[in-house]
XYZ file of C-alpha atoms in Angstrom:
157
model
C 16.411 -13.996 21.706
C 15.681 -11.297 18.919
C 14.684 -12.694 15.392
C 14.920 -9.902 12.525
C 12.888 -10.279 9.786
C 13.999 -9.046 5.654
C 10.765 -7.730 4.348
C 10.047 -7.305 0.593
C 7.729 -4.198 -0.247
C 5.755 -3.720 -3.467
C 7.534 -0.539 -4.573
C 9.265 0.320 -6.818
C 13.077 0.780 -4.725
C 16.245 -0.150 -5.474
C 16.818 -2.394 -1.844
C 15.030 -5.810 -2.082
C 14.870 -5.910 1.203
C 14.406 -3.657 4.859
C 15.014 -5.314 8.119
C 12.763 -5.027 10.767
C 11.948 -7.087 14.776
C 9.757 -10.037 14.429
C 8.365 -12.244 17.451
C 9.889 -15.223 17.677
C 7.937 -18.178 15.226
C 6.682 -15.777 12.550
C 7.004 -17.212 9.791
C 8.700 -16.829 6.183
C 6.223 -15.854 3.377
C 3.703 -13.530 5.925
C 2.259 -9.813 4.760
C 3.462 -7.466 7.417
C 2.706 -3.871 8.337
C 5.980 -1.969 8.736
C 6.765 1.714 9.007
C 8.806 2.922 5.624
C 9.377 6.213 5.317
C 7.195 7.301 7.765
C 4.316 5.157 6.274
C 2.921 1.951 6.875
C 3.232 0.194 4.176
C 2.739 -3.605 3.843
C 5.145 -6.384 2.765
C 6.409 -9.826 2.817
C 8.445 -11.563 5.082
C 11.016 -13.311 2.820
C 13.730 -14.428 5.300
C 14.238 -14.354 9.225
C 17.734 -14.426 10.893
C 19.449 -13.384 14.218
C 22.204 -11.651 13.033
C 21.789 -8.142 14.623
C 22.338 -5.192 12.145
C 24.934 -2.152 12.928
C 21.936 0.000 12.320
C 18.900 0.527 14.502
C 15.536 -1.793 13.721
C 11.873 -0.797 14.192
C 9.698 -3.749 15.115
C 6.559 -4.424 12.406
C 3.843 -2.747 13.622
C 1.581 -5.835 12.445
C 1.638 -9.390 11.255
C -1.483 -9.455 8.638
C -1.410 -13.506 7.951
C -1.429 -16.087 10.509
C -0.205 -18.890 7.268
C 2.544 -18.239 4.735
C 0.765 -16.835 1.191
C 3.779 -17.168 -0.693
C 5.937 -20.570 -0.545
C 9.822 -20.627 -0.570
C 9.942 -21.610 -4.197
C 8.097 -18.605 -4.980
C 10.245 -16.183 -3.204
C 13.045 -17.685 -4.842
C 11.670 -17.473 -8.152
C 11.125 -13.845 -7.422
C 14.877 -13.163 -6.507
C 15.108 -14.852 -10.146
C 12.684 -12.383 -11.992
C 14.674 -9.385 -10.086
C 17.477 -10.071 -12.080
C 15.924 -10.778 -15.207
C 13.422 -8.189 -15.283
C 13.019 -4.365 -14.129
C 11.551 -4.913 -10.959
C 11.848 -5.115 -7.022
C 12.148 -7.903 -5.439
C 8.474 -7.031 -3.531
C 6.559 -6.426 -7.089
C 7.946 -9.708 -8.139
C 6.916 -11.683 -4.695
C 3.124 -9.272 -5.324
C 2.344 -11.005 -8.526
C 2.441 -14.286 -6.999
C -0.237 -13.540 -4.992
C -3.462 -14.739 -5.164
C -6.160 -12.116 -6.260
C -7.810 -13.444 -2.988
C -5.261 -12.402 -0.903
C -4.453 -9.491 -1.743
C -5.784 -6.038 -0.162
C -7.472 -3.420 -2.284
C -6.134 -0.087 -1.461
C -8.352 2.870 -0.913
C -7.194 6.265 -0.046
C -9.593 8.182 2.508
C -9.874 11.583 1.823
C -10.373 14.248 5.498
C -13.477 15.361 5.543
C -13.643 19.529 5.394
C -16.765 19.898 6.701
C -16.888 17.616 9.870
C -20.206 16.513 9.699
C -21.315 20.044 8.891
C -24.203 20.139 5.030
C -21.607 21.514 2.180
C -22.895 24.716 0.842
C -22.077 25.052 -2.659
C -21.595 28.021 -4.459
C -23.300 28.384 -8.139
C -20.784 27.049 -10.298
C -19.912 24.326 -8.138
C -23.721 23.212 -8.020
C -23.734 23.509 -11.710
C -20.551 21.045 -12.205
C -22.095 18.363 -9.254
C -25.035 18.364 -11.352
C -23.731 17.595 -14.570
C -21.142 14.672 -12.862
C -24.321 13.572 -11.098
C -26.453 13.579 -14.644
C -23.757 10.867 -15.806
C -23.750 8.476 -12.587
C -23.885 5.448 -13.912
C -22.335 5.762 -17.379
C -19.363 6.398 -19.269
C -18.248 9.655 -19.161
C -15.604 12.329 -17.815
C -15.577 15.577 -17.019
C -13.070 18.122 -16.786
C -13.114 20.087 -13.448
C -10.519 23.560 -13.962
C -9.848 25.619 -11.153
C -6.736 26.653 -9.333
C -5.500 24.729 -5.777
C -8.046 25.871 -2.989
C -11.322 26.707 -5.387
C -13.383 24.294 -4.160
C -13.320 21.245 -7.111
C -13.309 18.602 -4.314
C -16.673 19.677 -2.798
C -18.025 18.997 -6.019
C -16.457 15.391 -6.296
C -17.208 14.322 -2.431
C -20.947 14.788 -2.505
């Protein structure tokens, strides 16, 4: 038997909900890892059924919680807040959860120099040393140069 899960995402779409293959017993109120858009993104399991779509279904790449984080009341609070507010479905269901539980993203950058020292040219040293003269404090700095000039070198050291 084939369950099919509706999964809430914290973005900003107009859909509340994308269906997706779920093993049998996963439960409602879970953080998944589904492919959206040709990302994996993460979301929230709000309802499971076995009413096969007319549309083809990915499976979720990954079940994230072994426990529901979110109860039942608080999903259906957050179809509530849909309507009353500007928001999805998902970013209603995300504020409900815990600051614990939830994942801080952080965006890896490729590396250009594959292990490789950087060499920087004379400008660029003089701009990593003035961002390096202000580690620890308050301050910003304006790096200008067009795409391709080599402002990232100074910011990855």
């Amino acid at each position: 038997m084939i369950y099919y899960a509706e999964v809430a995402f914290d973005l900003p779409v107009e859909e509340d909900t994308f269906t997706y293959e779920v093993p049998q017993n996963t439960p409602i109120g879970v953080r998944v890892l589904a492919k959206l858009r040709n990302r994996e993104e993460e979301g929230i399991i709000v309802s499971i059924h076995q009413n096969e779509p007319n549309y083809k279904v990915l499976p979720v790449v990954k079940i994230i919680d072994k426990a529901s984080i979110v109860l039942r009341e608080q999903i259906d609070l957050a179809y509530w807040m849909k309507d009353q507010y500007i928001a999805s479905l998902g970013e209603c269901i995300y504020k409900m959860i815990p600051a614990g539980r939830r994942q801080v993203k952080l965006e890896v950058f490729p590396s250009d120099s594959e292990g490789k020292p950087v060499t920087l040219s004379e400008e660029q040293e003089v701009a990593t040393q003035n961002i390096l003269s202000t580690f620890g404090q308050t301050a910003v700095h304006l790096l200008f140069g067009i795409t391709g000039s080599g402002k990232r070198k100074c910011i990855s050291i």
